[in-house]
PDB file of C-alpha atoms in Angstrom:
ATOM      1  CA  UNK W   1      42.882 228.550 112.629  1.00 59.00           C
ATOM      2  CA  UNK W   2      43.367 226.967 116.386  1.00 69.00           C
ATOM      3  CA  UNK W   3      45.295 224.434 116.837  1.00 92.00           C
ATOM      4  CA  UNK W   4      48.731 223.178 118.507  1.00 94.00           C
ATOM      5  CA  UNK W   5      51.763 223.746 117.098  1.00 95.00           C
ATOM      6  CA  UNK W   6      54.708 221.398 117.559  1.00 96.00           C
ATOM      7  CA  UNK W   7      58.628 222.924 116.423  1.00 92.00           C
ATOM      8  CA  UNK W   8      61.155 221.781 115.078  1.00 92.00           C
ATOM      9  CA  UNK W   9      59.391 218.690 113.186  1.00 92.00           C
ATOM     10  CA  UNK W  10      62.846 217.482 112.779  1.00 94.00           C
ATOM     11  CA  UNK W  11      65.632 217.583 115.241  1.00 94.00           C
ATOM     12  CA  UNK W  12      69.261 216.304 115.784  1.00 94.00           C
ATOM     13  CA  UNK W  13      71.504 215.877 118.744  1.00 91.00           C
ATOM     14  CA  UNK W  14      74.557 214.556 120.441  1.00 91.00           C
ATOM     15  CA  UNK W  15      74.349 212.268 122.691  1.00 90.00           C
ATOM     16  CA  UNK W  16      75.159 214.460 126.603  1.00 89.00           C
ATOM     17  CA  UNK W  17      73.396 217.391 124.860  1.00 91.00           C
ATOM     18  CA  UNK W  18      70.173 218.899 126.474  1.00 94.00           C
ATOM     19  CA  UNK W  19      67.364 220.013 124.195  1.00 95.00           C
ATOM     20  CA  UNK W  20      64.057 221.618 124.241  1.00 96.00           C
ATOM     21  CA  UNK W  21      60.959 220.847 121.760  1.00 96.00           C
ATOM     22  CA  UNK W  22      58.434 223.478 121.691  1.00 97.00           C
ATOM     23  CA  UNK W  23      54.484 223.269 121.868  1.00 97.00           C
ATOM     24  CA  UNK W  24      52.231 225.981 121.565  1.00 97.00           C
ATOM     25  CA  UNK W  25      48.405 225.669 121.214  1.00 97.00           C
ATOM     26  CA  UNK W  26      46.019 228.476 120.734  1.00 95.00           C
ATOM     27  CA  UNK W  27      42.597 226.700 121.444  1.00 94.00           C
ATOM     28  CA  UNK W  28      42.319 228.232 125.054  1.00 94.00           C
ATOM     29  CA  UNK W  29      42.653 224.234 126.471  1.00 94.00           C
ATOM     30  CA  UNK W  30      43.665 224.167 130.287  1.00 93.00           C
ATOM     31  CA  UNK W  31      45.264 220.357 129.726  1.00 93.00           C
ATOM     32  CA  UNK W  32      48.574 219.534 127.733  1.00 95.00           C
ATOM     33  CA  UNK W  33      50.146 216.751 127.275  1.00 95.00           C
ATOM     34  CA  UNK W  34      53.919 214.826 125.831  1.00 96.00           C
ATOM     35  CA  UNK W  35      53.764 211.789 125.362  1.00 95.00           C
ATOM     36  CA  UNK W  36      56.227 209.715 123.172  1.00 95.00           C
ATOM     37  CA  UNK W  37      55.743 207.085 120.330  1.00 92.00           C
ATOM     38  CA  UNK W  38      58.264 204.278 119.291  1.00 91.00           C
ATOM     39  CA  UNK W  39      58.016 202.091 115.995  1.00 83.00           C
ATOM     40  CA  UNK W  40      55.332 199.232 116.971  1.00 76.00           C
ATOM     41  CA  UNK W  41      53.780 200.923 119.721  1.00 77.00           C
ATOM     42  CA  UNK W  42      51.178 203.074 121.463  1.00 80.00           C
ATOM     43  CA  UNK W  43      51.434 206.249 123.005  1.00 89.00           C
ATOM     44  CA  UNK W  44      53.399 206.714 126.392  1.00 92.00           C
ATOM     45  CA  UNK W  45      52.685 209.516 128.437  1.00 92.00           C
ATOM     46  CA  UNK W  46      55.680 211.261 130.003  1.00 96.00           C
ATOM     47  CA  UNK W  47      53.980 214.316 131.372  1.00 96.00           C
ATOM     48  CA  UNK W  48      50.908 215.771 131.616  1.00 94.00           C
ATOM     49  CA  UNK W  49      49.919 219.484 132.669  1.00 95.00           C
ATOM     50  CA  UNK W  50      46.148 220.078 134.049  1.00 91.00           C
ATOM     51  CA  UNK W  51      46.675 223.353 134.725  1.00 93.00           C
ATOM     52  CA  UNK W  52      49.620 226.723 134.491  1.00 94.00           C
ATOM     53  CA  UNK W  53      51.952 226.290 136.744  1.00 94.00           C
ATOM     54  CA  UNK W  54      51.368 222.376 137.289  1.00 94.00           C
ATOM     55  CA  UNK W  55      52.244 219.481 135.886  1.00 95.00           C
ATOM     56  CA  UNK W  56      52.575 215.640 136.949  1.00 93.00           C
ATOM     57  CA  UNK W  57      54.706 213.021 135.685  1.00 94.00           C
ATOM     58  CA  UNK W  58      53.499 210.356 133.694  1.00 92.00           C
ATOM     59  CA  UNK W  59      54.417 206.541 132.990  1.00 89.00           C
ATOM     60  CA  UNK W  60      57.899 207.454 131.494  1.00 94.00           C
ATOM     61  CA  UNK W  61      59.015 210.954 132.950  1.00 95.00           C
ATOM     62  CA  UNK W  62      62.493 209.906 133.689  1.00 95.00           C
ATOM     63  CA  UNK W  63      64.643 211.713 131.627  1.00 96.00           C
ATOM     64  CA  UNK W  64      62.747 214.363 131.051  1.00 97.00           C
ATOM     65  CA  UNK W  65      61.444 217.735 132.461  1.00 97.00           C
ATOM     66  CA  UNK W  66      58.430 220.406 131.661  1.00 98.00           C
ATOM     67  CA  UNK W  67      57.441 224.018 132.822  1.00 97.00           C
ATOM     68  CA  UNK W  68      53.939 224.958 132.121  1.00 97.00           C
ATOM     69  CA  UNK W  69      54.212 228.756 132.793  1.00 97.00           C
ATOM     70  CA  UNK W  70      51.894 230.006 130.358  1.00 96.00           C
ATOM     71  CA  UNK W  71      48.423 228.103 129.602  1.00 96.00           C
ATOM     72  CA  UNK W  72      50.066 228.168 126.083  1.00 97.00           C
ATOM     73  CA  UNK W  73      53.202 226.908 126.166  1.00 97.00           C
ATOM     74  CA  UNK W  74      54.366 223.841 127.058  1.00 98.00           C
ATOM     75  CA  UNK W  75      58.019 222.509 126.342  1.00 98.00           C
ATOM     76  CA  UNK W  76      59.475 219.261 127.005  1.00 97.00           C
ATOM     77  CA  UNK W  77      63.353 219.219 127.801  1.00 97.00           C
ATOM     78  CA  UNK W  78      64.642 215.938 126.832  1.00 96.00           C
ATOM     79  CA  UNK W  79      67.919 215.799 129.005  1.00 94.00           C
ATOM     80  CA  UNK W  80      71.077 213.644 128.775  1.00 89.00           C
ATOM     81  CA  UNK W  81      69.812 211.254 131.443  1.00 88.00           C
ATOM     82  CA  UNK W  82      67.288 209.800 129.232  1.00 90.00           C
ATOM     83  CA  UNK W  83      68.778 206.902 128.057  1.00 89.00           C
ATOM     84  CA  UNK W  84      67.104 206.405 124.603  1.00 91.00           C
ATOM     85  CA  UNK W  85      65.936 209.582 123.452  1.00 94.00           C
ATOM     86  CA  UNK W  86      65.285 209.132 119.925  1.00 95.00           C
ATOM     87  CA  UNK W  87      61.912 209.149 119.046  1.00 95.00           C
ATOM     88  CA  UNK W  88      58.855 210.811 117.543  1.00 94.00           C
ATOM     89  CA  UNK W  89      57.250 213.207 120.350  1.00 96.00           C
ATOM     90  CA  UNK W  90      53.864 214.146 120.151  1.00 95.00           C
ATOM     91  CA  UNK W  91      52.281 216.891 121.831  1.00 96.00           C
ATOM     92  CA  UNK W  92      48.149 217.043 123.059  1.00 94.00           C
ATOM     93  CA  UNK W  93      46.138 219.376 124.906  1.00 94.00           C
ATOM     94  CA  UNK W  94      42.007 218.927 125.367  1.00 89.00           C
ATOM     95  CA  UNK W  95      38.920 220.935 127.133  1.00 87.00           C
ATOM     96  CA  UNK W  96      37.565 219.828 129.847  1.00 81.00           C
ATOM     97  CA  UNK W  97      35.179 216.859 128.536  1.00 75.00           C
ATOM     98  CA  UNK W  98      36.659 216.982 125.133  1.00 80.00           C
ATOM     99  CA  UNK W  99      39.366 214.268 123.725  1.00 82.00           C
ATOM    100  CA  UNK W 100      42.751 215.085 122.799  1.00 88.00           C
ATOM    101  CA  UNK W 101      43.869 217.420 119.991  1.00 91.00           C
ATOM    102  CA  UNK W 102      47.465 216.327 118.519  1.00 93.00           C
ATOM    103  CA  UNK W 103      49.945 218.646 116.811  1.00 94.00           C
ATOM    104  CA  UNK W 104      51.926 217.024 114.358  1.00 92.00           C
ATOM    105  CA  UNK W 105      55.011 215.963 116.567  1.00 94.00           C
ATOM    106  CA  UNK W 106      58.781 216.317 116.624  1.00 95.00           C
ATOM    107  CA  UNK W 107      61.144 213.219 115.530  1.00 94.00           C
ATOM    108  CA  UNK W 108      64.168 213.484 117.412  1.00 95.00           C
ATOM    109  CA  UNK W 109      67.207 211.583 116.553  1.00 95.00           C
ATOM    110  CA  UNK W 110      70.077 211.565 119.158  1.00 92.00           C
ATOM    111  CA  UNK W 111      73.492 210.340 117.786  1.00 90.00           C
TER     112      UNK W 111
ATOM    113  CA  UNK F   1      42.581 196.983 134.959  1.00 69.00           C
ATOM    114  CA  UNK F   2      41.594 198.067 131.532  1.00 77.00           C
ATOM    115  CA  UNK F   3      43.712 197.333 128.632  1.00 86.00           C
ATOM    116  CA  UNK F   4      42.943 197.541 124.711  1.00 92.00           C
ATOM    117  CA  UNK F   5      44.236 194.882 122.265  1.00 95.00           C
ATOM    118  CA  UNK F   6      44.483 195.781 118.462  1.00 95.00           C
ATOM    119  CA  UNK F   7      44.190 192.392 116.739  1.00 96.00           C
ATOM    120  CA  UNK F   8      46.015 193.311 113.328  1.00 95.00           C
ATOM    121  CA  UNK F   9      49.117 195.118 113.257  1.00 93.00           C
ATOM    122  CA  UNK F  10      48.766 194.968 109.337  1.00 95.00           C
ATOM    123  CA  UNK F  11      45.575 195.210 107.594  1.00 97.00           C
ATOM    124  CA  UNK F  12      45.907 195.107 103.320  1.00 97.00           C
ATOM    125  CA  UNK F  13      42.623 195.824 101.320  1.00 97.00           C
ATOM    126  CA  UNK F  14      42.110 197.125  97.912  1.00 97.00           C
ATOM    127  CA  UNK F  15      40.606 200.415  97.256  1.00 97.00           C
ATOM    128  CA  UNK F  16      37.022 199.975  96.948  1.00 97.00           C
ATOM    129  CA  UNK F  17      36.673 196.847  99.058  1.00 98.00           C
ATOM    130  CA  UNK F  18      35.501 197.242 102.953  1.00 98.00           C
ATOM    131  CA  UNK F  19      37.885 197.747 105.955  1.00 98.00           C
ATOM    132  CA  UNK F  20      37.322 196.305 108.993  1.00 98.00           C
ATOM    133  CA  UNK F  21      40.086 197.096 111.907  1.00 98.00           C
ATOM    134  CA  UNK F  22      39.397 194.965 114.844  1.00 98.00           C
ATOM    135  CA  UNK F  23      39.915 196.156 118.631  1.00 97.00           C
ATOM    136  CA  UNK F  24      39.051 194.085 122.144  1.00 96.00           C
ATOM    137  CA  UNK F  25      38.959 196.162 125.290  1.00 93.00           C
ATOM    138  CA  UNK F  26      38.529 195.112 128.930  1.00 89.00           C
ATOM    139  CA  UNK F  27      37.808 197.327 131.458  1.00 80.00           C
ATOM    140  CA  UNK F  28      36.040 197.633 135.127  1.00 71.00           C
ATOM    141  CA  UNK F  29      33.990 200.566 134.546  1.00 72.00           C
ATOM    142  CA  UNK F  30      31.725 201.790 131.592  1.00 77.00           C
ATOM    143  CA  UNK F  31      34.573 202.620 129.501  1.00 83.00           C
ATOM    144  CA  UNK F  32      35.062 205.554 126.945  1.00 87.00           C
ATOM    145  CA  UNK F  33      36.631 204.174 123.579  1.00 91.00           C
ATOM    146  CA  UNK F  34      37.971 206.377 120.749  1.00 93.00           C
ATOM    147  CA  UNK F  35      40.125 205.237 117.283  1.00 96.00           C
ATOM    148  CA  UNK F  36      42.626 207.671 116.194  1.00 95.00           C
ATOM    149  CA  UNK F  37      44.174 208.041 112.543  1.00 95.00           C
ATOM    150  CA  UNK F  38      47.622 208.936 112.217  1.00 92.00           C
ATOM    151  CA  UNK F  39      49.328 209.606 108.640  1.00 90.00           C
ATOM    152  CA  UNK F  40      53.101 209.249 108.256  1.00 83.00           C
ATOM    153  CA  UNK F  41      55.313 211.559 110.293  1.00 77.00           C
ATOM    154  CA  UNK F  42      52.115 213.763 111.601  1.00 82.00           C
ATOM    155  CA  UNK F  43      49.709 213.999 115.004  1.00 84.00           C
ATOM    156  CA  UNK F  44      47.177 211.831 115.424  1.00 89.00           C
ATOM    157  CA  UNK F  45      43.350 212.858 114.505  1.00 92.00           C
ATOM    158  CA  UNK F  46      40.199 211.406 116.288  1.00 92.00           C
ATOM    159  CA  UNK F  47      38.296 209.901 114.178  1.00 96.00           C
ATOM    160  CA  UNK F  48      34.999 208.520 116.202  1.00 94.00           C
ATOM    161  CA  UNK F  49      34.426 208.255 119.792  1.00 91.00           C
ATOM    162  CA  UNK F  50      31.886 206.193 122.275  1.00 90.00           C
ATOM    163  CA  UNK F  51      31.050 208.058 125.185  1.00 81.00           C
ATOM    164  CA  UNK F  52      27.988 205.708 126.566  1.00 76.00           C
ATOM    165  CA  UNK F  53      25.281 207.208 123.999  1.00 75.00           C
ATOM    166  CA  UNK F  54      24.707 205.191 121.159  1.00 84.00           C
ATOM    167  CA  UNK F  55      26.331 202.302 120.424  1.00 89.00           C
ATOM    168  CA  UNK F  56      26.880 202.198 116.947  1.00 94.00           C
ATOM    169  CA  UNK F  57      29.374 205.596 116.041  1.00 95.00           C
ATOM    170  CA  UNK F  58      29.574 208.139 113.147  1.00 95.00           C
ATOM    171  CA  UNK F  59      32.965 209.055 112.353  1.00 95.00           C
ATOM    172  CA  UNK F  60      34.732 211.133 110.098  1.00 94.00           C
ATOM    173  CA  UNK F  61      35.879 210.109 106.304  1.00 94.00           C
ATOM    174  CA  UNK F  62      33.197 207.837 106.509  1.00 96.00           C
ATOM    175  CA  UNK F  63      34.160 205.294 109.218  1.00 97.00           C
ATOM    176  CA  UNK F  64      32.567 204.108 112.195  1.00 97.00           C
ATOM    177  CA  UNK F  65      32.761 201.831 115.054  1.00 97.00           C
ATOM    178  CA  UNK F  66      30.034 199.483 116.934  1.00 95.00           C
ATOM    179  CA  UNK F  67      30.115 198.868 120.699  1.00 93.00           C
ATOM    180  CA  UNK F  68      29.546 195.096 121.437  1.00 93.00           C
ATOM    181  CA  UNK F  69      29.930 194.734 125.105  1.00 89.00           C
ATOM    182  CA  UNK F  70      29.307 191.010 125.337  1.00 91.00           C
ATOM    183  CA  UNK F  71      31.623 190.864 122.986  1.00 93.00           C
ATOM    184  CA  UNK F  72      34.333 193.818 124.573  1.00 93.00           C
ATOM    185  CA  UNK F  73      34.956 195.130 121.218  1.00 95.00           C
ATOM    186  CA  UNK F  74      35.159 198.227 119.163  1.00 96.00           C
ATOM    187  CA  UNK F  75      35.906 197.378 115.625  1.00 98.00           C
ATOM    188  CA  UNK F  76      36.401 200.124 112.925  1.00 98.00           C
ATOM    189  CA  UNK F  77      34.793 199.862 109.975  1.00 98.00           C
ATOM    190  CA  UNK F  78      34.457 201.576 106.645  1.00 98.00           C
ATOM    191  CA  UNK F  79      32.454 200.425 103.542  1.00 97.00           C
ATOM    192  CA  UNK F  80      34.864 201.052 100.733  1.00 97.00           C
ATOM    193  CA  UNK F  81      38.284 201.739 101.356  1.00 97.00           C
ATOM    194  CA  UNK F  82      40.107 205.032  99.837  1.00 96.00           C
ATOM    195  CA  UNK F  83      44.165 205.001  98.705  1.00 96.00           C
ATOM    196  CA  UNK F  84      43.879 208.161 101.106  1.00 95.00           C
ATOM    197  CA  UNK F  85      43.008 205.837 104.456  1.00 96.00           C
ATOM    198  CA  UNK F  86      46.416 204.620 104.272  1.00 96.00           C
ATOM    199  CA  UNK F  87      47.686 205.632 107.610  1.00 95.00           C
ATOM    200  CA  UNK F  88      48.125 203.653 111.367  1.00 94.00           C
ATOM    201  CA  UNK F  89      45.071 203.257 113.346  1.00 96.00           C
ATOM    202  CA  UNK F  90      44.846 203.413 117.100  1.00 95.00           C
ATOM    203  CA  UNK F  91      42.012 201.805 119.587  1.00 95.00           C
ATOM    204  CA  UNK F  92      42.001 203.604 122.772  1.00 92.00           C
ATOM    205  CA  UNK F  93      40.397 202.793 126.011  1.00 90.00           C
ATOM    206  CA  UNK F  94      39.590 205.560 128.890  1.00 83.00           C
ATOM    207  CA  UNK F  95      37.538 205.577 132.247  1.00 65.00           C
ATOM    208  CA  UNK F  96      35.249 207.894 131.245  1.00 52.00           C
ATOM    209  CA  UNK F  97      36.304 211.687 131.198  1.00 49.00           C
ATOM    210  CA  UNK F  98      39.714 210.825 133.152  1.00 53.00           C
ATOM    211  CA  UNK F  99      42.382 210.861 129.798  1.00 50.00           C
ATOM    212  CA  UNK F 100      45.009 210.563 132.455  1.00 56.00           C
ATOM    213  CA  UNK F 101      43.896 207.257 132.115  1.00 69.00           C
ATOM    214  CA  UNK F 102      44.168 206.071 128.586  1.00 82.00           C
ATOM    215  CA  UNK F 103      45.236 203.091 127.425  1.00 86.00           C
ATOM    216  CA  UNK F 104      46.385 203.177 123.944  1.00 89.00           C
ATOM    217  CA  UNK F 105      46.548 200.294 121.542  1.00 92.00           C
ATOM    218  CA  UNK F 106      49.766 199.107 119.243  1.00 90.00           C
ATOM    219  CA  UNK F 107      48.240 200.260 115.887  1.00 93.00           C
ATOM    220  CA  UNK F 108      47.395 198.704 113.310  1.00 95.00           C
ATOM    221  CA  UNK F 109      49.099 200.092 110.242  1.00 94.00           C
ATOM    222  CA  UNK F 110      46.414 200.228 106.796  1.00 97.00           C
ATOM    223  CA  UNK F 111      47.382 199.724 103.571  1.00 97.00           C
ATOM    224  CA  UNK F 112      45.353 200.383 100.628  1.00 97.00           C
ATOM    225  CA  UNK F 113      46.268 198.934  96.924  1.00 96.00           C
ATOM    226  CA  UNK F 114      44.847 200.339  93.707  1.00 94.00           C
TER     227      UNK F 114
END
């Protein structure tokens, strides 16, 4: 079955420590998408890729950093300058003229 | 600028009695609007979208959504509510075929008694 496929769903740090969630999709979509979701609130977007080997920063990208070096791959590093890194991170990716398929996210908790 | 307001963070209806999930848009162009279902700890699923066609939209697990524009709304609605629609609803806003754009509501979280 296609779809996009989010790992670890759960995750644990310390605080100062790099880490790396993984998203894979297998639906042949040229656009992926992070974006991050908080108790009480929408969706954020903190990076969006259009195309391999390009991406663009969103509305929260501090903090964070992408590659996009295969159309099916595309990890988010969530590095020790983000200042409040626990949340739930949800990855997207859509065709062109399509809306947004969701995997089913990684909750990161930073201690 | 186009923005999307959810006007129930908590909705409570019994199973078997109608849900109606209220979201108010505004926007400068002919907007697309979507909701999105999203069960505990998982992705988020589309369940209906308007793209300009008609205005009253067929969803999945029976909702669906009417576009008022005089009224700038895009309320979800399903006739009899199921203990399995428990979840947190999202009302999203886009200029049409740009998702770099979207403007996602604050939810409104469903609960569903026996």
């Amino acid at each position: 079955d296609g779809g996009i496929t989010q790992s670890p769903k759960y995750l644990f740090r310390k605080e100062g420590q790099n880490v790396t969630l993984s998203c894979e999709q297998n639906l042949n979509h040229d656009a992926m998408y992070w974006y991050r979701q908080d108790p009480g609130q929408g969706l954020r977007l903190i990076y969006y890729s259009q195309i391999v080997n390009d991406f663009q920063k969103g509305d929260i990208a501090e903090g964070y950093s992408v590659s996009r070096e295969k159309k099916e791959s595309f990890p988010l590093t969530v590095t020790s300058a983000q200042k409040n890194p626990t949340a739930f991170y949800l990855c997207a990716s859509k065709a062109q003229g399509s809306p947004l398929h969701f995997g089913n996210g990684t909750r990161l908790t930073v201690t | 600028a186009q923005s999307v307001t959810q006007l129930d963070s908590h909705v409570s209806v019994s199973e078997g009695t109608p849900v109606l999930l209220r979201c108010n848009y505004s926007s400068s162009y002919s907007p697309s609007l979507f909701w999105y279902v999203q069960h505990p700890n998982k992705g988020l699923q589309l369940l209906l979208k308007y793209t300009s066609a008609a205005t009253l939209v067929k969803g999945i697990n029976g909702f669906e959504a009417e576009f008022k524009k005089s009224e700038t709304s895009f309320h979800l609605t399903k006739p009899s509510a199921h203990m399995s629609d428990a979840a947190e609803y999202f009302c999203v806003v886009s200029d049409a075929g740009n998702n770099r754009k979207l403007i996602w509501g604050l939810g409104t979280s469903l609960a569903v008694n026996p």
